Amino acid sequence: MTRSRHPGSGPSSTRPSAPHSERNAERPGSRPQQVAAPRQELSEESGRGRRGAAKGGRGPAARGVLLYGLHPVAAAWTNPERRIHRLLVTDSGRAALEPAIAAARARGLQRPEASPVDRMELDRMLPPGAVHQGIVVDASPLPELGIEDLCNELASETSAVIVALDQVTDPHNVGAILRSAAAFGARAVVVTERHAPETTGVLAKSASGALEAVPLVRVTNLARALTDLQQNGFWSVGLAESGPSTLAKLDLTGKTVLVMGAEGSGLRRLTMERCDAIARLPTGGPVGSLNVSNAAAVALYEVARLRE
């Protein structure tokens, strides 16, 4: 899917709200480009990189997002939409990444030469416990995609799946959901502008390369975004334990949005009111609920199974 740099949300909903619906305090309007986003990501994950680089005398501070690990880096390295500033590798990391380096070269992608480093230097650059496998890249964020762009690209299709997350804040969960979305053919994951993680190396590592394949679309107002999708032919299904029927009993063969809430709080009331249906997974036993990323994987599998 081609990404664009002019995200935005469509017209406000004309659909009446329920008598006791909550008012969303966020202002309507298109989402501005986040020029400052890389700085925030670096402050969270790459501050160690700046200190480590200065201490070891190893090149300039990071210019973008630090991605690490074989699968995230290989996917970014071979993605023509990624601008790569620097590649840092150990000897073993370079050997593991060689197929991706060769693939990018064969496609004519311009990539910097690899800079050899030792494992301890990479440890200093990244969050404690980061499993980098001897591979780190400094890359610019991907171009942003907005709801209008998404609707335009899917306008001619009769069947598509999108996952929408209502204030899911854990980057590991969002990354895992991106991975499941890529595995089961979902076309995008929609998150809220606030109360959602930035696209840091932690999220990319959890996504295991899926961040390069499935767009992460940020919206200011999720309820309005659902309305925009509905006006473009999507049927929205909220997942909640209170759902009157299981997901398998619904017709999910057309354009579908699976809407999932944060663990504990679940879907917000206004989000539920914007959904066309509320369904549940057939869970039970001593543990009656799933982690949101596991629930997303099960729901996406169910949709894929029903479409076979």
mmCIF file of C-alpha atoms in Angstrom:
data_model
loop_
_atom_site.group_PDB
_atom_site.id
_atom_site.type_symbol
_atom_site.label_atom_id
_atom_site.label_comp_id
_atom_site.label_asym_id
_atom_site.label_seq_id
_atom_site.Cartn_x
_atom_site.Cartn_y
_atom_site.Cartn_z
ATOM 1 C CA MET A 1 0.000 0.000 0.000
ATOM 2 C CA THR A 2 1.400 3.377 -1.010
ATOM 3 C CA ARG A 3 1.749 5.806 1.837
ATOM 4 C CA SER A 4 1.032 9.495 1.556
ATOM 5 C CA ARG A 5 2.127 12.529 3.517
ATOM 6 C CA HIS A 6 -1.232 14.224 3.854
ATOM 7 C CA PRO A 7 -3.230 12.367 6.512
ATOM 8 C CA GLY A 8 -6.610 13.639 7.529
ATOM 9 C CA SER A 9 -10.021 12.643 8.675
ATOM 10 C CA GLY A 10 -13.186 12.949 6.688
ATOM 11 C CA PRO A 11 -16.421 14.759 7.493
ATOM 12 C CA SER A 12 -17.978 14.599 10.920
ATOM 13 C CA SER A 13 -20.575 11.994 11.620
ATOM 14 C CA THR A 14 -24.215 12.897 11.008
ATOM 15 C CA ARG A 15 -25.285 9.745 12.779
ATOM 16 C CA PRO A 16 -27.249 10.504 15.971
ATOM 17 C CA SER A 17 -25.709 9.536 19.274
ATOM 18 C CA ALA A 18 -27.424 7.528 21.978
ATOM 19 C CA PRO A 19 -29.035 9.573 24.765
ATOM 20 C CA HIS A 20 -26.180 9.054 27.204
ATOM 21 C CA SER A 21 -23.280 9.045 24.734
ATOM 22 C CA GLU A 22 -20.009 10.503 25.847
ATOM 23 C CA ARG A 23 -18.628 13.597 24.208
ATOM 24 C CA ASN A 24 -15.222 13.264 22.681
ATOM 25 C CA ALA A 25 -13.108 16.166 23.848
ATOM 26 C CA GLU A 26 -10.656 15.985 20.960
ATOM 27 C CA ARG A 27 -11.007 18.575 18.259
ATOM 28 C CA PRO A 28 -11.968 17.521 14.708
ATOM 29 C CA GLY A 29 -9.705 18.139 11.783
ATOM 30 C CA SER A 30 -6.886 16.666 9.814
ATOM 31 C CA ARG A 31 -3.897 15.343 11.600
ATOM 32 C CA PRO A 32 -0.887 17.593 11.053
ATOM 33 C CA GLN A 33 2.400 16.133 10.001
ATOM 34 C CA GLN A 34 4.495 15.248 13.019
ATOM 35 C CA VAL A 35 7.828 16.770 12.198
ATOM 36 C CA ALA A 36 8.896 16.476 15.816
ATOM 37 C CA ALA A 37 8.040 12.788 16.190
ATOM 38 C CA PRO A 38 11.558 11.476 15.560
ATOM 39 C CA ARG A 39 12.875 13.675 18.371
ATOM 40 C CA GLN A 40 10.418 12.138 20.804
ATOM 41 C CA GLU A 41 11.337 8.652 19.692
ATOM 42 C CA LEU A 42 14.993 9.392 20.138
ATOM 43 C CA SER A 43 14.436 10.828 23.581
ATOM 44 C CA GLU A 44 12.759 7.570 24.612
ATOM 45 C CA GLU A 45 15.039 5.065 22.950
ATOM 46 C CA SER A 46 18.078 6.710 21.443
ATOM 47 C CA GLY A 47 19.356 8.938 24.201
ATOM 48 C CA ARG A 48 21.671 6.080 25.119
ATOM 49 C CA GLY A 49 22.802 6.069 21.511
ATOM 50 C CA ARG A 50 23.853 9.707 21.666
ATOM 51 C CA ARG A 51 25.781 9.215 24.887
ATOM 52 C CA GLY A 52 27.325 5.971 23.673
ATOM 53 C CA ALA A 53 28.366 7.512 20.362
ATOM 54 C CA ALA A 54 29.984 10.464 22.081
ATOM 55 C CA LYS A 55 31.796 8.263 24.562
ATOM 56 C CA GLY A 56 33.115 5.864 21.952
ATOM 57 C CA GLY A 57 33.701 8.489 19.277
ATOM 58 C CA ARG A 58 31.554 6.498 16.872
ATOM 59 C CA GLY A 59 29.882 8.912 14.427
ATOM 60 C CA PRO A 60 27.026 11.418 14.814
ATOM 61 C CA ALA A 61 23.877 11.195 16.903
ATOM 62 C CA ALA A 62 20.915 9.323 15.452
ATOM 63 C CA ARG A 63 18.903 11.279 12.879
ATOM 64 C CA GLY A 64 15.722 9.207 13.009
ATOM 65 C CA VAL A 65 14.363 6.101 14.703
ATOM 66 C CA LEU A 66 16.680 3.342 15.899
ATOM 67 C CA LEU A 67 15.353 -0.024 14.669
ATOM 68 C CA TYR A 68 17.020 -3.209 15.816
ATOM 69 C CA GLY A 69 16.880 -6.949 15.342
ATOM 70 C CA LEU A 70 17.168 -9.031 12.181
ATOM 71 C CA HIS A 71 13.546 -9.077 10.990
ATOM 72 C CA PRO A 72 12.681 -5.386 11.598
ATOM 73 C CA VAL A 73 15.962 -4.188 10.077
ATOM 74 C CA ALA A 74 15.809 -6.551 7.090
ATOM 75 C CA ALA A 75 12.252 -5.406 6.325
ATOM 76 C CA ALA A 76 13.211 -1.729 6.627
ATOM 77 C CA TRP A 77 16.398 -2.230 4.585
ATOM 78 C CA THR A 78 14.457 -3.685 1.638
ATOM 79 C CA ASN A 79 11.536 -1.232 1.892
ATOM 80 C CA PRO A 80 11.897 1.461 -0.800
ATOM 81 C CA GLU A 81 9.805 3.841 1.311
ATOM 82 C CA ARG A 82 12.385 3.802 4.123
ATOM 83 C CA ARG A 83 15.240 6.267 4.147
ATOM 84 C CA ILE A 84 18.202 4.705 5.948
ATOM 85 C CA HIS A 85 20.851 6.958 7.478
ATOM 86 C CA ARG A 86 23.200 4.470 9.103
ATOM 87 C CA LEU A 87 23.662 0.735 9.626
ATOM 88 C CA LEU A 88 25.608 -0.552 12.622
ATOM 89 C CA VAL A 89 26.429 -4.256 12.737
ATOM 90 C CA THR A 90 28.605 -6.774 14.490
ATOM 91 C CA ASP A 91 30.331 -9.420 12.376
ATOM 92 C CA SER A 92 27.607 -11.967 13.052
ATOM 93 C CA GLY A 93 24.897 -9.351 12.496
ATOM 94 C CA ARG A 94 26.355 -8.449 9.101
ATOM 95 C CA ALA A 95 26.380 -12.102 8.078
ATOM 96 C CA ALA A 96 22.733 -12.561 9.116
ATOM 97 C CA LEU A 97 21.654 -9.414 7.261
ATOM 98 C CA GLU A 98 23.567 -10.234 4.054
ATOM 99 C CA PRO A 99 20.504 -11.611 2.163
ATOM 100 C CA ALA A 100 18.602 -8.352 2.797
ATOM 101 C CA ILE A 101 21.654 -6.295 1.779
ATOM 102 C CA ALA A 102 21.892 -8.263 -1.468
ATOM 103 C CA ALA A 103 18.150 -7.919 -2.110
ATOM 104 C CA ALA A 104 18.249 -4.141 -1.643
ATOM 105 C CA ARG A 105 21.264 -3.896 -3.941
ATOM 106 C CA ALA A 106 19.469 -5.938 -6.610
ATOM 107 C CA ARG A 107 16.487 -3.572 -6.432
ATOM 108 C CA GLY A 108 18.718 -0.546 -6.849
ATOM 109 C CA LEU A 109 17.955 0.890 -3.420
ATOM 110 C CA GLN A 110 20.452 3.425 -2.156
ATOM 111 C CA ARG A 111 21.748 2.296 1.208
ATOM 112 C CA PRO A 112 24.728 3.395 3.330
ATOM 113 C CA GLU A 113 27.728 1.187 3.901
ATOM 114 C CA ALA A 114 27.608 -0.854 7.090
ATOM 115 C CA SER A 115 29.646 0.410 10.052
ATOM 116 C CA PRO A 116 31.241 -2.371 12.146
ATOM 117 C CA VAL A 117 30.678 -2.126 15.905
ATOM 118 C CA ASP A 118 30.961 -4.429 18.892
ATOM 119 C CA ARG A 119 27.961 -5.796 20.770
ATOM 120 C CA MET A 120 28.592 -3.708 23.882
ATOM 121 C CA GLU A 121 28.329 -0.507 21.869
ATOM 122 C CA LEU A 122 24.926 -1.538 20.551
ATOM 123 C CA ASP A 123 23.868 -2.436 24.100
ATOM 124 C CA ARG A 124 24.677 1.125 25.173
ATOM 125 C CA MET A 125 22.615 2.607 22.354
ATOM 126 C CA LEU A 126 19.404 0.725 23.052
ATOM 127 C CA PRO A 127 16.952 0.191 25.931
ATOM 128 C CA PRO A 128 18.089 -2.324 28.569
ATOM 129 C CA GLY A 129 17.400 -5.871 27.483
ATOM 130 C CA ALA A 130 16.847 -5.017 23.807
ATOM 131 C CA VAL A 131 17.450 -8.104 21.653
ATOM 132 C CA HIS A 132 19.287 -6.453 18.765
ATOM 133 C CA GLN A 133 21.039 -9.558 17.349
ATOM 134 C CA GLY A 134 24.009 -7.378 16.435
ATOM 135 C CA ILE A 135 22.019 -5.176 14.007
ATOM 136 C CA VAL A 136 20.825 -1.549 14.368
ATOM 137 C CA VAL A 137 19.718 0.972 11.742
ATOM 138 C CA ASP A 138 19.060 4.677 12.034
ATOM 139 C CA ALA A 139 16.039 5.245 9.754
ATOM 140 C CA SER A 140 13.597 8.039 9.036
ATOM 141 C CA PRO A 141 9.953 7.383 10.003
ATOM 142 C CA LEU A 142 7.722 6.016 7.265
ATOM 143 C CA PRO A 143 5.470 8.450 5.380
ATOM 144 C CA GLU A 144 2.141 8.875 7.105
ATOM 145 C CA LEU A 145 -1.154 7.509 5.836
ATOM 146 C CA GLY A 146 -4.506 9.058 6.737
ATOM 147 C CA ILE A 147 -8.040 7.715 6.746
ATOM 148 C CA GLU A 148 -8.844 9.488 3.482
ATOM 149 C CA ASP A 149 -5.815 7.901 1.834
ATOM 150 C CA LEU A 150 -6.820 4.480 3.156
ATOM 151 C CA CYS A 151 -10.410 4.810 1.919
ATOM 152 C CA ASN A 152 -9.238 5.995 -1.507
ATOM 153 C CA GLU A 153 -6.857 3.076 -1.922
ATOM 154 C CA LEU A 154 -9.506 0.538 -0.928
ATOM 155 C CA ALA A 155 -12.391 2.201 -2.789
ATOM 156 C CA SER A 156 -12.455 -0.316 -5.648
ATOM 157 C CA GLU A 157 -12.192 -3.387 -3.416
ATOM 158 C CA THR A 158 -15.205 -5.337 -2.202
ATOM 159 C CA SER A 159 -13.457 -7.176 0.634
ATOM 160 C CA ALA A 160 -10.869 -5.823 3.059
ATOM 161 C CA VAL A 161 -10.103 -5.992 6.785
ATOM 162 C CA ILE A 162 -8.847 -3.175 9.021
ATOM 163 C CA VAL A 163 -8.074 -3.333 12.735
ATOM 164 C CA ALA A 164 -8.911 -0.275 14.868
ATOM 165 C CA LEU A 165 -7.471 0.023 18.393
ATOM 166 C CA ASP A 166 -9.213 2.143 21.013
ATOM 167 C CA GLN A 167 -6.423 3.550 23.223
ATOM 168 C CA VAL A 168 -4.197 0.469 23.290
ATOM 169 C CA THR A 169 -1.004 1.918 24.738
ATOM 170 C CA ASP A 170 1.476 -0.961 25.078
ATOM 171 C CA PRO A 171 3.968 -0.960 22.158
ATOM 172 C CA HIS A 172 4.468 -4.721 22.520
ATOM 173 C CA ASN A 173 0.730 -5.293 22.043
ATOM 174 C CA VAL A 174 0.464 -2.925 19.085
ATOM 175 C CA GLY A 175 3.531 -4.504 17.491
ATOM 176 C CA ALA A 176 2.114 -7.999 17.963
ATOM 177 C CA ILE A 177 -1.207 -6.874 16.458
ATOM 178 C CA LEU A 178 0.639 -5.479 13.425
ATOM 179 C CA ARG A 179 2.339 -8.852 13.020
ATOM 180 C CA SER A 180 -1.004 -10.702 13.157
ATOM 181 C CA ALA A 181 -2.521 -8.156 10.772
ATOM 182 C CA ALA A 182 0.253 -8.842 8.255
ATOM 183 C CA ALA A 183 -0.086 -12.611 8.679
ATOM 184 C CA PHE A 184 -3.860 -12.619 8.094
ATOM 185 C CA GLY A 185 -3.979 -9.999 5.347
ATOM 186 C CA ALA A 186 -5.374 -6.954 7.168
ATOM 187 C CA ARG A 187 -4.791 -3.755 5.232
ATOM 188 C CA ALA A 188 -4.086 -1.337 8.096
ATOM 189 C CA VAL A 189 -4.108 -0.846 11.852
ATOM 190 C CA VAL A 190 -5.776 2.357 13.048
ATOM 191 C CA VAL A 191 -4.775 3.873 16.395
ATOM 192 C CA THR A 192 -5.671 7.043 18.247
ATOM 193 C CA GLU A 193 -3.377 10.042 18.129
ATOM 194 C CA ARG A 194 -3.326 10.178 21.905
ATOM 195 C CA HIS A 195 -3.027 7.149 24.179
ATOM 196 C CA ALA A 196 -1.156 5.078 21.599
ATOM 197 C CA PRO A 197 2.557 4.247 21.405
ATOM 198 C CA GLU A 198 5.006 5.944 19.060
ATOM 199 C CA THR A 199 6.624 3.867 16.333
ATOM 200 C CA THR A 200 9.798 3.177 18.287
ATOM 201 C CA GLY A 201 12.225 0.315 17.993
ATOM 202 C CA VAL A 202 10.325 -1.575 20.707
ATOM 203 C CA LEU A 203 7.133 -1.541 18.624
ATOM 204 C CA ALA A 204 9.016 -2.422 15.430
ATOM 205 C CA LYS A 205 10.780 -5.321 17.157
ATOM 206 C CA SER A 206 7.454 -6.692 18.424
ATOM 207 C CA ALA A 207 6.011 -6.355 14.914
ATOM 208 C CA SER A 208 8.911 -8.436 13.520
ATOM 209 C CA GLY A 209 8.968 -6.597 10.186
ATOM 210 C CA ALA A 210 5.205 -6.054 9.852
ATOM 211 C CA LEU A 211 5.575 -2.297 10.422
ATOM 212 C CA GLU A 212 6.954 -2.102 6.866
ATOM 213 C CA ALA A 213 4.002 -4.048 5.422
ATOM 214 C CA VAL A 214 0.914 -2.845 7.310
ATOM 215 C CA PRO A 215 0.318 0.913 7.639
ATOM 216 C CA LEU A 216 -0.163 2.256 11.160
ATOM 217 C CA VAL A 217 -2.768 5.002 10.696
ATOM 218 C CA ARG A 218 -3.122 7.602 13.445
ATOM 219 C CA VAL A 219 -6.398 9.488 13.874
ATOM 220 C CA THR A 220 -7.393 12.333 16.152
ATOM 221 C CA ASN A 221 -10.895 10.985 16.805
ATOM 222 C CA LEU A 222 -11.568 7.258 16.524
ATOM 223 C CA ALA A 223 -15.356 7.591 16.499
ATOM 224 C CA ARG A 224 -15.151 9.998 13.558
ATOM 225 C CA ALA A 225 -12.673 7.724 11.777
ATOM 226 C CA LEU A 226 -15.129 4.819 12.114
ATOM 227 C CA THR A 227 -17.842 7.007 10.612
ATOM 228 C CA ASP A 228 -15.546 7.866 7.703
ATOM 229 C CA LEU A 229 -14.874 4.187 7.105
ATOM 230 C CA GLN A 230 -18.587 3.353 7.308
ATOM 231 C CA GLN A 231 -19.337 6.029 4.727
ATOM 232 C CA ASN A 232 -16.831 4.282 2.484
ATOM 233 C CA GLY A 233 -18.481 0.883 2.705
ATOM 234 C CA PHE A 234 -16.925 -0.618 5.844
ATOM 235 C CA TRP A 235 -18.928 -2.486 8.482
ATOM 236 C CA SER A 236 -17.489 -1.969 11.947
ATOM 237 C CA VAL A 237 -17.566 -4.751 14.552
ATOM 238 C CA GLY A 238 -16.553 -4.006 18.133
ATOM 239 C CA LEU A 239 -15.083 -6.845 20.207
ATOM 240 C CA ALA A 240 -16.369 -6.992 23.792
ATOM 241 C CA GLU A 241 -17.301 -9.696 26.279
ATOM 242 C CA SER A 242 -20.796 -8.170 26.406
ATOM 243 C CA GLY A 243 -21.398 -8.953 22.717
ATOM 244 C CA PRO A 244 -24.740 -10.728 22.158
ATOM 245 C CA SER A 245 -23.244 -13.171 19.632
ATOM 246 C CA THR A 246 -19.873 -14.602 18.722
ATOM 247 C CA LEU A 247 -17.825 -13.218 15.874
ATOM 248 C CA ALA A 248 -18.340 -16.410 13.851
ATOM 249 C CA LYS A 249 -22.083 -15.741 13.563
ATOM 250 C CA LEU A 250 -21.614 -12.451 11.712
ATOM 251 C CA ASP A 251 -21.231 -11.887 7.982
ATOM 252 C CA LEU A 252 -17.636 -10.670 7.676
ATOM 253 C CA THR A 253 -17.152 -11.217 3.961
ATOM 254 C CA GLY A 254 -17.222 -7.568 2.895
ATOM 255 C CA LYS A 255 -15.233 -4.565 4.058
ATOM 256 C CA THR A 256 -14.831 -4.980 7.811
ATOM 257 C CA VAL A 257 -13.286 -3.030 10.661
ATOM 258 C CA LEU A 258 -12.456 -5.022 13.797
ATOM 259 C CA VAL A 259 -12.527 -2.566 16.713
ATOM 260 C CA MET A 260 -10.677 -3.578 19.872
ATOM 261 C CA GLY A 261 -10.288 -1.791 23.188
ATOM 262 C CA ALA A 262 -7.565 -1.608 25.785
ATOM 263 C CA GLU A 263 -7.246 -4.341 28.383
ATOM 264 C CA GLY A 264 -9.269 -3.618 31.475
ATOM 265 C CA SER A 265 -11.229 -0.624 30.220
ATOM 266 C CA GLY A 266 -12.226 -2.169 26.885
ATOM 267 C CA LEU A 267 -14.036 -0.114 24.268
ATOM 268 C CA ARG A 268 -15.132 3.358 25.263
ATOM 269 C CA ARG A 269 -18.871 4.022 25.161
ATOM 270 C CA LEU A 270 -18.738 6.428 22.233
ATOM 271 C CA THR A 271 -16.641 3.961 20.263
ATOM 272 C CA MET A 272 -19.160 1.181 20.926
ATOM 273 C CA GLU A 273 -22.007 3.427 19.800
ATOM 274 C CA ARG A 274 -20.254 4.015 16.491
ATOM 275 C CA CYS A 275 -19.898 0.283 15.815
ATOM 276 C CA ASP A 276 -22.478 -1.461 13.628
ATOM 277 C CA ALA A 277 -22.333 -4.588 15.794
ATOM 278 C CA ILE A 278 -20.759 -5.822 19.016
ATOM 279 C CA ALA A 279 -19.471 -9.393 19.101
ATOM 280 C CA ARG A 280 -17.451 -11.567 21.419
ATOM 281 C CA LEU A 281 -14.978 -14.388 21.155
ATOM 282 C CA PRO A 282 -16.142 -17.805 22.460
ATOM 283 C CA THR A 283 -13.864 -17.738 25.504
ATOM 284 C CA GLY A 284 -14.684 -19.396 28.822
ATOM 285 C CA GLY A 285 -13.235 -21.530 31.559
ATOM 286 C CA PRO A 286 -11.181 -20.260 34.484
ATOM 287 C CA VAL A 287 -9.677 -17.448 32.361
ATOM 288 C CA GLY A 288 -12.467 -15.789 30.437
ATOM 289 C CA SER A 289 -10.525 -13.140 28.539
ATOM 290 C CA LEU A 290 -7.441 -12.776 26.342
ATOM 291 C CA ASN A 291 -4.639 -10.290 26.055
ATOM 292 C CA VAL A 292 -5.649 -7.732 23.381
ATOM 293 C CA SER A 293 -2.939 -8.877 20.974
ATOM 294 C CA ASN A 294 -4.005 -12.516 21.365
ATOM 295 C CA ALA A 295 -7.652 -11.548 20.935
ATOM 296 C CA ALA A 296 -6.765 -9.648 17.753
ATOM 297 C CA ALA A 297 -4.959 -12.704 16.368
ATOM 298 C CA VAL A 298 -7.959 -14.938 17.086
ATOM 299 C CA ALA A 299 -10.394 -12.419 15.569
ATOM 300 C CA LEU A 300 -8.282 -11.992 12.431
ATOM 301 C CA TYR A 301 -8.020 -15.759 12.054
ATOM 302 C CA GLU A 302 -11.795 -16.045 12.375
ATOM 303 C CA VAL A 303 -12.341 -13.443 9.656
ATOM 304 C CA ALA A 304 -9.829 -15.168 7.382
ATOM 305 C CA ARG A 305 -11.502 -18.545 7.998
ATOM 306 C CA LEU A 306 -14.967 -17.188 7.203
ATOM 307 C CA ARG A 307 -13.693 -15.764 3.921
ATOM 308 C CA GLU A 308 -12.262 -19.034 2.606
#
